[in-house]
Short mmCIF file of C-alpha atoms and ligand atoms in Angstrom, two decimals:
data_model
loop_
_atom_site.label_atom_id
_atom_site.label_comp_id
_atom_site.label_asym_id
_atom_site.label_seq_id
_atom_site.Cartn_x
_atom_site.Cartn_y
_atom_site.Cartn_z
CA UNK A 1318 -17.07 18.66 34.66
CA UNK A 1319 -14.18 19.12 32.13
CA UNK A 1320 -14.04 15.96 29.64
CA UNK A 1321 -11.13 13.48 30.05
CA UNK A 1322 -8.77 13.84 27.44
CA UNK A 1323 -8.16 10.98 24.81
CA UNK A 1324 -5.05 10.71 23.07
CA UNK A 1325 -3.53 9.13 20.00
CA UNK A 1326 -2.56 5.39 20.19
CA UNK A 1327 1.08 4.72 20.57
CA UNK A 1328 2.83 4.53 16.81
CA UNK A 1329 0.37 5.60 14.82
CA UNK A 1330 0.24 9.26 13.45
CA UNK A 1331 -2.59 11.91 12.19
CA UNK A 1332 -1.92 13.49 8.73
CA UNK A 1333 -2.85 17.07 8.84
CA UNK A 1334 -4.55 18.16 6.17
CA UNK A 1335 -0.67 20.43 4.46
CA UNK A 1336 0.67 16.69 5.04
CA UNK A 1337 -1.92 14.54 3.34
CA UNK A 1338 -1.89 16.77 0.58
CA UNK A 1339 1.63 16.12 0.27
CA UNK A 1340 0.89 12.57 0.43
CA UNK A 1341 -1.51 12.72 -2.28
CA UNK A 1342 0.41 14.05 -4.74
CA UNK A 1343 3.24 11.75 -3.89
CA UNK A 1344 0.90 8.82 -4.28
CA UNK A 1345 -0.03 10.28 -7.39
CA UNK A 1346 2.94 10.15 -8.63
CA UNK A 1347 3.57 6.58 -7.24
CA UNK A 1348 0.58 4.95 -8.66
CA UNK A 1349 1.17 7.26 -12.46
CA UNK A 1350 4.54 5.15 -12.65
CA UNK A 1351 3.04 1.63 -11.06
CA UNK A 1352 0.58 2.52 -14.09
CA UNK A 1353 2.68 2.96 -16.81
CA UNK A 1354 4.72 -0.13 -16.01
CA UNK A 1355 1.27 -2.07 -16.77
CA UNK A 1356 0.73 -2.64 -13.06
CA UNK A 1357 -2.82 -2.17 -11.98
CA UNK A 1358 -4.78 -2.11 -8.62
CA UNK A 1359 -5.48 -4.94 -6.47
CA UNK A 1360 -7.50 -3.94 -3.05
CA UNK A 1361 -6.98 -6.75 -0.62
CA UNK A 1362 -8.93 -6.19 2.84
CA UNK A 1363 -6.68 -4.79 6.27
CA UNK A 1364 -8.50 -7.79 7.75
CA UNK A 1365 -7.20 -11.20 7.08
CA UNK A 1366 -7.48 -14.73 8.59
CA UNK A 1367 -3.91 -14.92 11.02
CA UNK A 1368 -3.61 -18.22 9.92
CA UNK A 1369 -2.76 -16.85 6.38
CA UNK A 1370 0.38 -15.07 7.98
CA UNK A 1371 1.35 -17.96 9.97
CA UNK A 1372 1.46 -19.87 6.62
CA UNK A 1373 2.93 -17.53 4.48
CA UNK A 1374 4.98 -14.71 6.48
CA UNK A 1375 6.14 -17.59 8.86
CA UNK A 1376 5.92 -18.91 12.59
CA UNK A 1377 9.15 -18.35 13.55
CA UNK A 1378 8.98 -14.45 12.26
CA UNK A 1379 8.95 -11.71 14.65
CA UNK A 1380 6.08 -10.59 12.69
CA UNK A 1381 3.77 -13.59 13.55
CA UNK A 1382 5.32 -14.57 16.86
CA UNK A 1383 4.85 -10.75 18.54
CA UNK A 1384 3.92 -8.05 16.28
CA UNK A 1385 0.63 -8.91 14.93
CA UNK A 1386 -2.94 -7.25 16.71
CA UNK A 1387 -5.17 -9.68 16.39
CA UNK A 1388 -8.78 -10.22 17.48
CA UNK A 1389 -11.61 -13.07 18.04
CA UNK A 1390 -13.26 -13.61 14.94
CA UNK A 1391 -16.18 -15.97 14.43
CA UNK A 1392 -15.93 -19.56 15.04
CA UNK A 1393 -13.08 -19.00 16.98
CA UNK A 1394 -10.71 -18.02 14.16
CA UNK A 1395 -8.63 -15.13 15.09
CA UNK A 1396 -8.54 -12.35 12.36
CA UNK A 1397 -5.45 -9.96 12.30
CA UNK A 1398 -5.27 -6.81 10.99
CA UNK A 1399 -2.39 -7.22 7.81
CA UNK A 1400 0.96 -6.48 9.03
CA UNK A 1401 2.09 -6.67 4.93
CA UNK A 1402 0.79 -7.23 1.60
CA UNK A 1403 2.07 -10.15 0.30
CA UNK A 1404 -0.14 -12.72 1.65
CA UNK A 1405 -3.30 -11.36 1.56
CA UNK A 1406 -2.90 -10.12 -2.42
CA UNK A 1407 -1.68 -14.00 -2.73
CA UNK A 1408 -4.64 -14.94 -1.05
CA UNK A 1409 -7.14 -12.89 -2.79
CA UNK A 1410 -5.39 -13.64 -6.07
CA UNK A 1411 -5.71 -17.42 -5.75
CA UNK A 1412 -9.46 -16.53 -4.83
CA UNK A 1413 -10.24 -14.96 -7.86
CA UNK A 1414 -7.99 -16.78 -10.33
CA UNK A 1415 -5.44 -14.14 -10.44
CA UNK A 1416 -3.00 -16.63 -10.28
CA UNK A 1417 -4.10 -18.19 -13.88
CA UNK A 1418 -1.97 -16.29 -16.45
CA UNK A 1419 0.11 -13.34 -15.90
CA UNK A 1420 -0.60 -10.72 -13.48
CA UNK A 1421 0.78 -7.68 -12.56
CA UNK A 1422 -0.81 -5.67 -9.33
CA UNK A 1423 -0.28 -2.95 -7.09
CA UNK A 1424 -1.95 -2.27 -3.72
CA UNK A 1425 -1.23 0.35 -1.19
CA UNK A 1426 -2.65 1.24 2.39
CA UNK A 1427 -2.00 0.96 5.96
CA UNK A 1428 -0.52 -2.01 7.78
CA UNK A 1429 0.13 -2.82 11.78
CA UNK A 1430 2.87 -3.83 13.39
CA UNK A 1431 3.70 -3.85 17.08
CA UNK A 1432 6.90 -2.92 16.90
CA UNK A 1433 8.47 -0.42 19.33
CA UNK A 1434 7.86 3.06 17.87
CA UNK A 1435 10.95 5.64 17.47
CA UNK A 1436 11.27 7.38 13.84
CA UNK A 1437 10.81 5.62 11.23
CA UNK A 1438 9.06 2.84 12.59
CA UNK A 1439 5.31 3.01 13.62
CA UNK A 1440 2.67 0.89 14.63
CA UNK A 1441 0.23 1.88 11.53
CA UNK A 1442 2.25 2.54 9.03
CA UNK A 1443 2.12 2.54 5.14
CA UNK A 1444 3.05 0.73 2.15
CA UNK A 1445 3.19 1.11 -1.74
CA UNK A 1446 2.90 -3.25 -2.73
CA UNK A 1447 4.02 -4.50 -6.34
CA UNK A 1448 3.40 -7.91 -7.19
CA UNK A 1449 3.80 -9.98 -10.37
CA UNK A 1450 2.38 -13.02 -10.41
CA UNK A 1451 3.20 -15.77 -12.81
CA UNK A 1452 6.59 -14.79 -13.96
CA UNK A 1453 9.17 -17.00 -13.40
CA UNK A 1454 12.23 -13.98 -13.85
CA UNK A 1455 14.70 -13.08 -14.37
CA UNK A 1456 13.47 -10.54 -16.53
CA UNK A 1457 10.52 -9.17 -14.64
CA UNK A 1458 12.86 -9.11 -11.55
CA UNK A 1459 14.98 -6.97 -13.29
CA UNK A 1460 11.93 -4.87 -14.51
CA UNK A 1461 10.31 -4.65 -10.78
CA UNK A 1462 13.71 -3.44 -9.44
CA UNK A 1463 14.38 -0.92 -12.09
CA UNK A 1464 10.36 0.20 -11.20
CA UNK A 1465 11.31 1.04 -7.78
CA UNK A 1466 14.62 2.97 -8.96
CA UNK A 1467 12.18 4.81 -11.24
CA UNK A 1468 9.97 5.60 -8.21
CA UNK A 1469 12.52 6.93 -6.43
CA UNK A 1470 14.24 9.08 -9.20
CA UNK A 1471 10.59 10.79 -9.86
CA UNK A 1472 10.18 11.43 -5.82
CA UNK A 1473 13.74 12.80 -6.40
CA UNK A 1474 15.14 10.83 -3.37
CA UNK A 1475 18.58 10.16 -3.74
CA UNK A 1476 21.58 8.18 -2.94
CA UNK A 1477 20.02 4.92 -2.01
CA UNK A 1478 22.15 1.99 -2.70
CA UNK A 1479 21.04 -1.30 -3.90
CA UNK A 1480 21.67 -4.55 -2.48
CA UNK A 1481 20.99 -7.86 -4.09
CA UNK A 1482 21.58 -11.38 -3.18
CA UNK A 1483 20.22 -14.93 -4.16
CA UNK A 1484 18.81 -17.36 -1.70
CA UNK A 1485 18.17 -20.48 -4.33
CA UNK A 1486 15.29 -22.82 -4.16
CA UNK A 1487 14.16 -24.63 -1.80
CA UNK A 1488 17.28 -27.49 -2.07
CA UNK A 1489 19.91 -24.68 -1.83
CA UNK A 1490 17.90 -23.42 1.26
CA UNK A 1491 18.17 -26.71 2.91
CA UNK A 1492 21.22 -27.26 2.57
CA UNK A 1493 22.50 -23.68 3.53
CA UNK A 1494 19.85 -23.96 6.67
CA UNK A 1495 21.98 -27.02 7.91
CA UNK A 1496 25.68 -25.51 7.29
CA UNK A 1497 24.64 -22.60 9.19
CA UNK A 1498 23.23 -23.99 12.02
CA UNK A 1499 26.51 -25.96 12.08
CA UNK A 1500 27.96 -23.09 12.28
CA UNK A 1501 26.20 -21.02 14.70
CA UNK A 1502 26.09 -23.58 16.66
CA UNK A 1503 30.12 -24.04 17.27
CA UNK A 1504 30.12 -20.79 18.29
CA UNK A 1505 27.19 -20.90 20.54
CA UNK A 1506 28.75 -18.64 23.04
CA UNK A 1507 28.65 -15.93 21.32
CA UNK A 1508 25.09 -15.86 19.98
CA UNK A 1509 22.73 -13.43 22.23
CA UNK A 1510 19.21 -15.09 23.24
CA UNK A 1511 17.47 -14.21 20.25
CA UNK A 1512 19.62 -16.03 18.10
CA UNK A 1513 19.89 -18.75 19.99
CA UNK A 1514 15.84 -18.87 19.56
CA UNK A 1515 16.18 -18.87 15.60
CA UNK A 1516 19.58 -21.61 15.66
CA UNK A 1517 17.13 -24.68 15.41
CA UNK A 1518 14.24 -23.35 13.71
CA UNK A 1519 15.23 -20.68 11.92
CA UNK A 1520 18.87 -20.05 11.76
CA UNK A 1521 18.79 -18.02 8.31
CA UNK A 1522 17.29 -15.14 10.81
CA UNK A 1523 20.27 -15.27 12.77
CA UNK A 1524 21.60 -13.23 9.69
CA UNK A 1525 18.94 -10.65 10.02
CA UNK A 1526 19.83 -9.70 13.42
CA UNK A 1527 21.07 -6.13 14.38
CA UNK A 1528 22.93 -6.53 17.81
CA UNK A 1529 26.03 -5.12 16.52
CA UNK A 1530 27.80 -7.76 18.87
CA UNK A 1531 26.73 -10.44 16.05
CA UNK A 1532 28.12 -8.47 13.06
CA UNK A 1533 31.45 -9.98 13.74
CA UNK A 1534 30.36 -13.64 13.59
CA UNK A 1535 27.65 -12.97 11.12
CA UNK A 1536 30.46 -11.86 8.78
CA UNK A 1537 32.12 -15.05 9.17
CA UNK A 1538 29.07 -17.23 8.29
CA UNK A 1539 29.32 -19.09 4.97
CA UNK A 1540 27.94 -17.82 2.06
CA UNK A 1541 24.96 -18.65 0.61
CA UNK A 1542 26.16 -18.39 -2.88
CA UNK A 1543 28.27 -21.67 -1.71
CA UNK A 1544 24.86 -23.83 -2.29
CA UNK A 1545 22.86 -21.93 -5.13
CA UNK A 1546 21.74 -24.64 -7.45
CA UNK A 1547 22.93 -24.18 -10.85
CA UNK A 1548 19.25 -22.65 -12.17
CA UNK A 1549 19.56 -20.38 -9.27
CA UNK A 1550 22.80 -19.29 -10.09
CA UNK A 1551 22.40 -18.83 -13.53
CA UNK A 1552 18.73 -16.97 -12.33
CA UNK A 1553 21.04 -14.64 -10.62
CA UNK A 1554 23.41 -13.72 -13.17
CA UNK A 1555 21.24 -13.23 -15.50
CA UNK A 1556 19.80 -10.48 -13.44
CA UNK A 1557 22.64 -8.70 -12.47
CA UNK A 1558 23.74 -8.79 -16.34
CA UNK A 1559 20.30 -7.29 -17.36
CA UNK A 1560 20.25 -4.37 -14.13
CA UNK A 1561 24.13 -3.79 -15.66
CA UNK A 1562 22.47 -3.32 -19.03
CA UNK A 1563 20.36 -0.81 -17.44
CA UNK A 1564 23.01 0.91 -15.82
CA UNK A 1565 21.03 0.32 -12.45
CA UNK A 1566 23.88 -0.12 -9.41
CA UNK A 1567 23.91 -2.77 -7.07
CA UNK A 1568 25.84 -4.60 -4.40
CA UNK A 1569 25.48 -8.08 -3.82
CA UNK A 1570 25.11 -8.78 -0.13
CA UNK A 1571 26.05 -12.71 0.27
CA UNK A 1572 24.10 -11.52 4.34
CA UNK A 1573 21.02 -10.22 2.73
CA UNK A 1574 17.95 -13.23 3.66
CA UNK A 1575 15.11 -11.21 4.59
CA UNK A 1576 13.52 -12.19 7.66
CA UNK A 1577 10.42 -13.41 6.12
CA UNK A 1578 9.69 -17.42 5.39
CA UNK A 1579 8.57 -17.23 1.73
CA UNK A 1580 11.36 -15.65 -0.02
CA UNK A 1581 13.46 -17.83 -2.68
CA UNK A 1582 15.85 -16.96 -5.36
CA UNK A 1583 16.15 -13.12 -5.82
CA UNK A 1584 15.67 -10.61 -3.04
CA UNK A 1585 16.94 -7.18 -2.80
CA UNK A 1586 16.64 -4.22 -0.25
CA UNK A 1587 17.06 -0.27 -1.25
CA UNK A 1588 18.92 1.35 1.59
CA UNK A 1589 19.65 5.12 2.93
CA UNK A 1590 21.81 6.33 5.24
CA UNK A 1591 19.94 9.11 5.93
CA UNK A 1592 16.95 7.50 8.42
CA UNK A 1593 19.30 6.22 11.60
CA UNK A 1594 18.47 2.63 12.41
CA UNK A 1595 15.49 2.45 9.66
CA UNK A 1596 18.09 1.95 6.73
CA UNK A 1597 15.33 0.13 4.42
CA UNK A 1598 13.06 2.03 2.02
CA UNK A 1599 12.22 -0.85 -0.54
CA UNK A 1600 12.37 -4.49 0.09
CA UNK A 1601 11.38 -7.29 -1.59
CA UNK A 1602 12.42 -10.85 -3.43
CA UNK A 1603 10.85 -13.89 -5.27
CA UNK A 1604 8.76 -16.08 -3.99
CA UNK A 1605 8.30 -19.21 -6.38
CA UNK A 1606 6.74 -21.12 -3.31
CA UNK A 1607 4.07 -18.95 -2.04
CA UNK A 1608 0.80 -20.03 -4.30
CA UNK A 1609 1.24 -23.43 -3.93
CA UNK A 1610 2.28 -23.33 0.01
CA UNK A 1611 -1.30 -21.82 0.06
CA UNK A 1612 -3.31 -23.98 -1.50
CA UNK A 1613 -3.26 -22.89 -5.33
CA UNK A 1614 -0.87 -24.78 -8.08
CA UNK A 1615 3.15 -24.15 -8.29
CA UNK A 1616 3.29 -20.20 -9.60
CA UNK A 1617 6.32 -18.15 -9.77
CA UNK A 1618 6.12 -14.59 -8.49
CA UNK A 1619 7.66 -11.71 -7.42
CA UNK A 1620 7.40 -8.51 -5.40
CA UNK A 1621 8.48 -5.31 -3.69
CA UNK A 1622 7.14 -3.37 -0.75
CA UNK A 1623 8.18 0.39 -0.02
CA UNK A 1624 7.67 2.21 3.13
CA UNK A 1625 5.95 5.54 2.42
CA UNK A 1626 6.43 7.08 5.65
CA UNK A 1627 10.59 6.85 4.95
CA UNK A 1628 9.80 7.35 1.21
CA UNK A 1629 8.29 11.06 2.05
CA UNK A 1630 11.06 11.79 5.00
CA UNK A 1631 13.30 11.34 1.83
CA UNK A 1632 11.70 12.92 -1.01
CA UNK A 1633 11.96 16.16 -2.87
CA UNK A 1634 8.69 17.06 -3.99
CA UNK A 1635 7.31 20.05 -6.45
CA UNK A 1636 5.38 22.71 -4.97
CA UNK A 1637 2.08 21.60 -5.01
CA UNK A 1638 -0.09 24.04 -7.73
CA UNK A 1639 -2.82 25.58 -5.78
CA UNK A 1640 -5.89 25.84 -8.24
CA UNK A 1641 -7.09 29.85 -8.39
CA UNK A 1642 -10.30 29.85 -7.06
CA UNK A 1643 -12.60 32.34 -5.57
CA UNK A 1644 -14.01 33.63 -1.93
CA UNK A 1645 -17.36 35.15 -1.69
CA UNK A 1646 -18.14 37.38 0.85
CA UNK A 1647 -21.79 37.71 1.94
CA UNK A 1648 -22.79 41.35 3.20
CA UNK A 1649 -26.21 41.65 4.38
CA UNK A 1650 -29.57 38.89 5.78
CA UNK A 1651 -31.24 35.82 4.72
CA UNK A 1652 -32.00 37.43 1.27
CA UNK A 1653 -28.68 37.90 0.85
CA UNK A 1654 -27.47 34.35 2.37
CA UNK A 1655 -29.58 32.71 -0.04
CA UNK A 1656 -28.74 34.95 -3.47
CA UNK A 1657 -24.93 33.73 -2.23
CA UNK A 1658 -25.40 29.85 -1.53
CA UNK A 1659 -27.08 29.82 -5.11
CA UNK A 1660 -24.23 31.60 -6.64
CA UNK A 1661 -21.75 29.27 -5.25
CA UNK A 1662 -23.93 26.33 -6.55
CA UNK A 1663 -24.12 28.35 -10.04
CA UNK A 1664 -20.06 28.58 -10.13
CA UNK A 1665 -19.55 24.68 -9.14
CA UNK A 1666 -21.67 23.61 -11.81
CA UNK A 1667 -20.36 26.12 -14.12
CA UNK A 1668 -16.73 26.18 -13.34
CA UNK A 1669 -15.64 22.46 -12.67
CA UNK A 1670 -12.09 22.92 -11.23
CA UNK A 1671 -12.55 26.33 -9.97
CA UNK A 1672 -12.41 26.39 -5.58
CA UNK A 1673 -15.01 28.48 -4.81
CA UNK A 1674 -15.58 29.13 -1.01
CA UNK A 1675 -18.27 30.86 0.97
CA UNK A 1676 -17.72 32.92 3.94
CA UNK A 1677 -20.26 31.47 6.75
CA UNK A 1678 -20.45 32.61 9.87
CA UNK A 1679 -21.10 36.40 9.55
CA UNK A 1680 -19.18 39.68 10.11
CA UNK A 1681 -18.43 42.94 8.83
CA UNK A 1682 -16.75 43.78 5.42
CA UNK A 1683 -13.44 43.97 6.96
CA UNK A 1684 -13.55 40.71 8.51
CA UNK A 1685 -14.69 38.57 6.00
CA UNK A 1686 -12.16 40.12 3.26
CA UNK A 1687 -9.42 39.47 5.96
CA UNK A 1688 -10.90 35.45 5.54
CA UNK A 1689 -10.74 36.33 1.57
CA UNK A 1690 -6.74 37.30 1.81
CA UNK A 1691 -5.67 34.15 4.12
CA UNK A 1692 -8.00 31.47 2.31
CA UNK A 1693 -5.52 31.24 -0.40
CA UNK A 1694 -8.26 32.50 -3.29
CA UNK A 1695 -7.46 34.64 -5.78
CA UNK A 1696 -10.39 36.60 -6.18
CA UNK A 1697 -13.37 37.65 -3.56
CA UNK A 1698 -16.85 38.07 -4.62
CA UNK A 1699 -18.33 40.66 -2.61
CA UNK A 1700 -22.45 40.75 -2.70
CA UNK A 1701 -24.38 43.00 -0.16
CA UNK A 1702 -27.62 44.39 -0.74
CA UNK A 1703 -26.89 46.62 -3.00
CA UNK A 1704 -25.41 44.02 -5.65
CA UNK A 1705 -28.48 41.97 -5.25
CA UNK A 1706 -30.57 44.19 -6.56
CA UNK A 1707 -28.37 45.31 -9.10
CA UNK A 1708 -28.14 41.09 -10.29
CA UNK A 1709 -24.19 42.22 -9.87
CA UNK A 1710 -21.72 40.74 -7.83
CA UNK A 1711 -17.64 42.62 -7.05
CA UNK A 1712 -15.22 41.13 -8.21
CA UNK A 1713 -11.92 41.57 -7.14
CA UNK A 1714 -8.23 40.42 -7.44
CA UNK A 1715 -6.57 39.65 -4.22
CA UNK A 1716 -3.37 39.75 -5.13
CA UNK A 1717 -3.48 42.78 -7.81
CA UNK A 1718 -3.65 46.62 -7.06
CA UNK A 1719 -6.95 46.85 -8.99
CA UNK A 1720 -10.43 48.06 -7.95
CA UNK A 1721 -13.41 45.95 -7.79
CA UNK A 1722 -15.12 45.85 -10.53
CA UNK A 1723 -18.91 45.03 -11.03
CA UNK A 1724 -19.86 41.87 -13.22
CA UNK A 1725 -23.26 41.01 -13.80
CA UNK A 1726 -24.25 37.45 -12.58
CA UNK A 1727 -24.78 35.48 -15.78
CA UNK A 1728 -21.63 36.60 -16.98
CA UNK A 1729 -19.64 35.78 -14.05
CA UNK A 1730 -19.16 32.36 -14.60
CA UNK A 1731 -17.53 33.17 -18.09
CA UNK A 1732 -15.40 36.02 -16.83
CA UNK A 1733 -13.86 33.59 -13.82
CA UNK A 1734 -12.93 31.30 -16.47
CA UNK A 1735 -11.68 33.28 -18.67
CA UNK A 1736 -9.46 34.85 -16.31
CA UNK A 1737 -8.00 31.46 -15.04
CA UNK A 1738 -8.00 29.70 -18.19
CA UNK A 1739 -4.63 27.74 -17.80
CA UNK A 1740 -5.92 26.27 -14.68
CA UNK A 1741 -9.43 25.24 -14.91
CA UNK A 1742 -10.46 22.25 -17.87
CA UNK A 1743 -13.72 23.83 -19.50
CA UNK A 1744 -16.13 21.15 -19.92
CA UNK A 1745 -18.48 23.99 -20.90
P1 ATP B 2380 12.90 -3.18 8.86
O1 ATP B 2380 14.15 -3.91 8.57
O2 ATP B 2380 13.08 -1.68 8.86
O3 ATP B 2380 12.18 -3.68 10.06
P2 ATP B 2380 11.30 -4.90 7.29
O4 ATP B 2380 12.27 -5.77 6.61
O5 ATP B 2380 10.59 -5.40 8.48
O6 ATP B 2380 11.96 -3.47 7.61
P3 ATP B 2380 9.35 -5.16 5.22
O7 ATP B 2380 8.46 -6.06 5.93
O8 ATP B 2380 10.19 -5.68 4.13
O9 ATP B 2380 10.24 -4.35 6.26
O10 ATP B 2380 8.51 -3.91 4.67
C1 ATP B 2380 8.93 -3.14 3.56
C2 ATP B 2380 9.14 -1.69 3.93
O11 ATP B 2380 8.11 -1.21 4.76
C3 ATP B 2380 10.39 -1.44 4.72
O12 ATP B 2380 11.48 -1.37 3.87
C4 ATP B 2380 10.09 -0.12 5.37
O13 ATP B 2380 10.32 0.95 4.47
C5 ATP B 2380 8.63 -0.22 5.64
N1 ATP B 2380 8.37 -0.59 7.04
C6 ATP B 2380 8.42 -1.82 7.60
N2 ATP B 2380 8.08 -1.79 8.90
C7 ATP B 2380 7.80 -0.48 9.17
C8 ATP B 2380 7.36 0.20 10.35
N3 ATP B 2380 7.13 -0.42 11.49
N4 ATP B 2380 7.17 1.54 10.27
C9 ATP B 2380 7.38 2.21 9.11
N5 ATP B 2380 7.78 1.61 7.98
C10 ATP B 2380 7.99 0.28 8.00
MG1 MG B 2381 10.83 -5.21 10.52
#
């Protein structure tokens, strides 16, 4: 009976191997800059109590209410996997102390969303995290922003634009929460059901929204800027003065709230043109209330997350170096099998950065130098029977015109790295 086939789950995605090697070197590049901006790794669990999101993220967030997959844990807590960073680094930073002092952490990895899939947008998906905890700004705001511009010029991704805006502290969010809802709510009519949902609980989400329908109203909403108290404002233009320093541009976006519940002050979105629908690459803002609304003392703090699934549809990497390394092609029995698996031992000892890969599986000369040509190495290394007695093995260059030539083994390993000096470290 033939097996039943099993497919992927809906909105998440396999990495072939070209693909995660393109990943890799993008991450490298990602966490080389994190690094040199003093930011160091924080790994914070995919699994997480929901309650932390439900506290943090927000109850009246499309995130908590229907996106997150959750499952019985023990006791009858329900466990989520992390739908975003935030909380849980919070969480394990007020755990360990983190949140004493001055901290600044990265974290990247996989999070879940139930969202409905279509480019752009999946189910697993993942994100590079920047957090610094324990700054009150504006500086480091400035500093976190500019990190993320720097990120982006070193992917070579281009033409993103900047927006900016202020949402004050909690009295200017009050305060701005009430006007709005007055508003909205004289023009009732013309909200669609889910922003009627968010008018009494939430109407700062109304702004979020992207029926097109709303965009007209939404425009006419008053500004938050209207209510900033005068720390935040001066907070604010303090920051734009230091990102004009910089000569980083921006736009400030008095419609810009982020959907999430623990945003205050600062937040900012980087935005292409060039996805459809899935316009944001970076988002992030400050979140002075966060520590404390979980349990730990009042802590400023601020952070970014970046989407590395739109980050790579948008990014102009280098070629990726392929390391020279070397094929060996085994012609002959079990005498011969074992003279070759001790060689290729011999070589990764010797030669620490040089590939070396052994034909298994058999076959004639032909075959197994037709392997040689597509594996991508540089030189085969024939040995038969005749080389094992000799204590010789062929060497020869796959993409010169030149014979094979015979090298004794002992010298091989010096002769290999010789020849690829420039791309093998000799920790000889
Ligand atoms: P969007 O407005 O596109 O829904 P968001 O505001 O929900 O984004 P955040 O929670 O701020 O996104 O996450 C930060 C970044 O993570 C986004 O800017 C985006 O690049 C990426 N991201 C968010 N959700 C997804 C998803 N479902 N699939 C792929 N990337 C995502
Ligand atoms: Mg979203």
């Amino acid at each position: 009976m033939p097996g039943k086939s099993v497919q992927s789950v809906r909105g998440v995605r396999d990495l072939l191997p070209e693909d995660a090697a393109l990943w890799r070197s993008a991450e490298g590049i990602v966490i080389r800059t994190l690094e040199e901006h003093g930011y160091r790794e924080f790994r914070v669990p995919v699994l997480e109590h929901a309650d932390l999101y439900l506290h943090s993220v927000g109850e009246d967030t499309d995130i908590v209410q229907k996106e997150m997959y959750t499952t019985q844990g023990s006791k009858g807590r329900i466990i989520a996997l992390r739908p975003e960073a935030t909380a849980g680094i919070v969480r394990g930073a007020l755990e360990h102390g983190l949140h004493r002092g001055r901290h600044r952490v990265w974290c990247a990895g996989p999070m879940f969303r139930r969202e409905r899939p279509q480019r752009g947008r999946l189910r697993q998906f993942h994100q590079f995290d920047v957090e610094a905890i324990g700054f009150a700004g504006p500086d480091i705001d400035a500093e976190l922003i500019a990190l993320a511009a720097r990120v982006f010029a070193r992917l070579g991704v281009e033409g993103l634009a900047l927006e900016l805006n202020s949402l004050g502290g909690p009295t200017c969010r009050a305060a701005y929460r009430d006007r709005l809802r007055e508003y909205f709510n004289d023009h009732v009519k013309s909200l669609d059901a889910d922003s009627r949902s968010r008018l009494e609980r939430n109407p700062l989400r109304i702004l979020d929204s992207r029926n097109p329908e709303m965009a007209g109203l939404i425009g006419g909403a008053p500004d938050v800027s209207e209510f900033l108290e005068p720390e935040s404002a001066e907070h604010f233009a303090e920051l734009r003065a230091l990102l004009d320093a910089i000569g980083l541009e921006f736009r400030v976006n008095p419609r810009l709230v982020r959907g999430l519940d623990y945003y205050s002050r600062t937040v900012f979105e980087f935005l292409t043109d060039r996805l459809g629908a899935q316009n944001a690459v970076c988002a992030g803002g400050r979140y002075d209330g966060l520590v404390e609304q979980l349990g730990g003392p009042p802590t400023p703090a601020i952070g970014w997350a970046m989407g590395v699934e739109r980050l790579l549809e948008l990014a102009r990497l280098p070629e990726l170096a392929v390391a020279e390394g070397a094929y060996l092609v085994l012609l002959g029995d079990s005498a011969v099998l074992q003279a070759g698996l001790k060689l290729a031992e011999k070589l990764r000892s010797e030669c620490p950065g040089l590939p070396v890969l052994m034909h298994c599986g058999g076959g004639g000369a032909r075959a197994q130098m037709r392997h040689a040509g597509r594996s991508g190495a540089r030189y085969a290394l024939v040995m038969g029977e005749r080389e094992l007695d000799a204590g010789t093995v062929g060497l020869k260059d796959l993409r010169g015109e030149s014979e094979q030539t015979e090298i004794p083994i002992q010298e091989l390993s010096r002769v290999l790295r010789g020849r690829s000096d420039r791309t093998i470290p000799d920790h000889g």
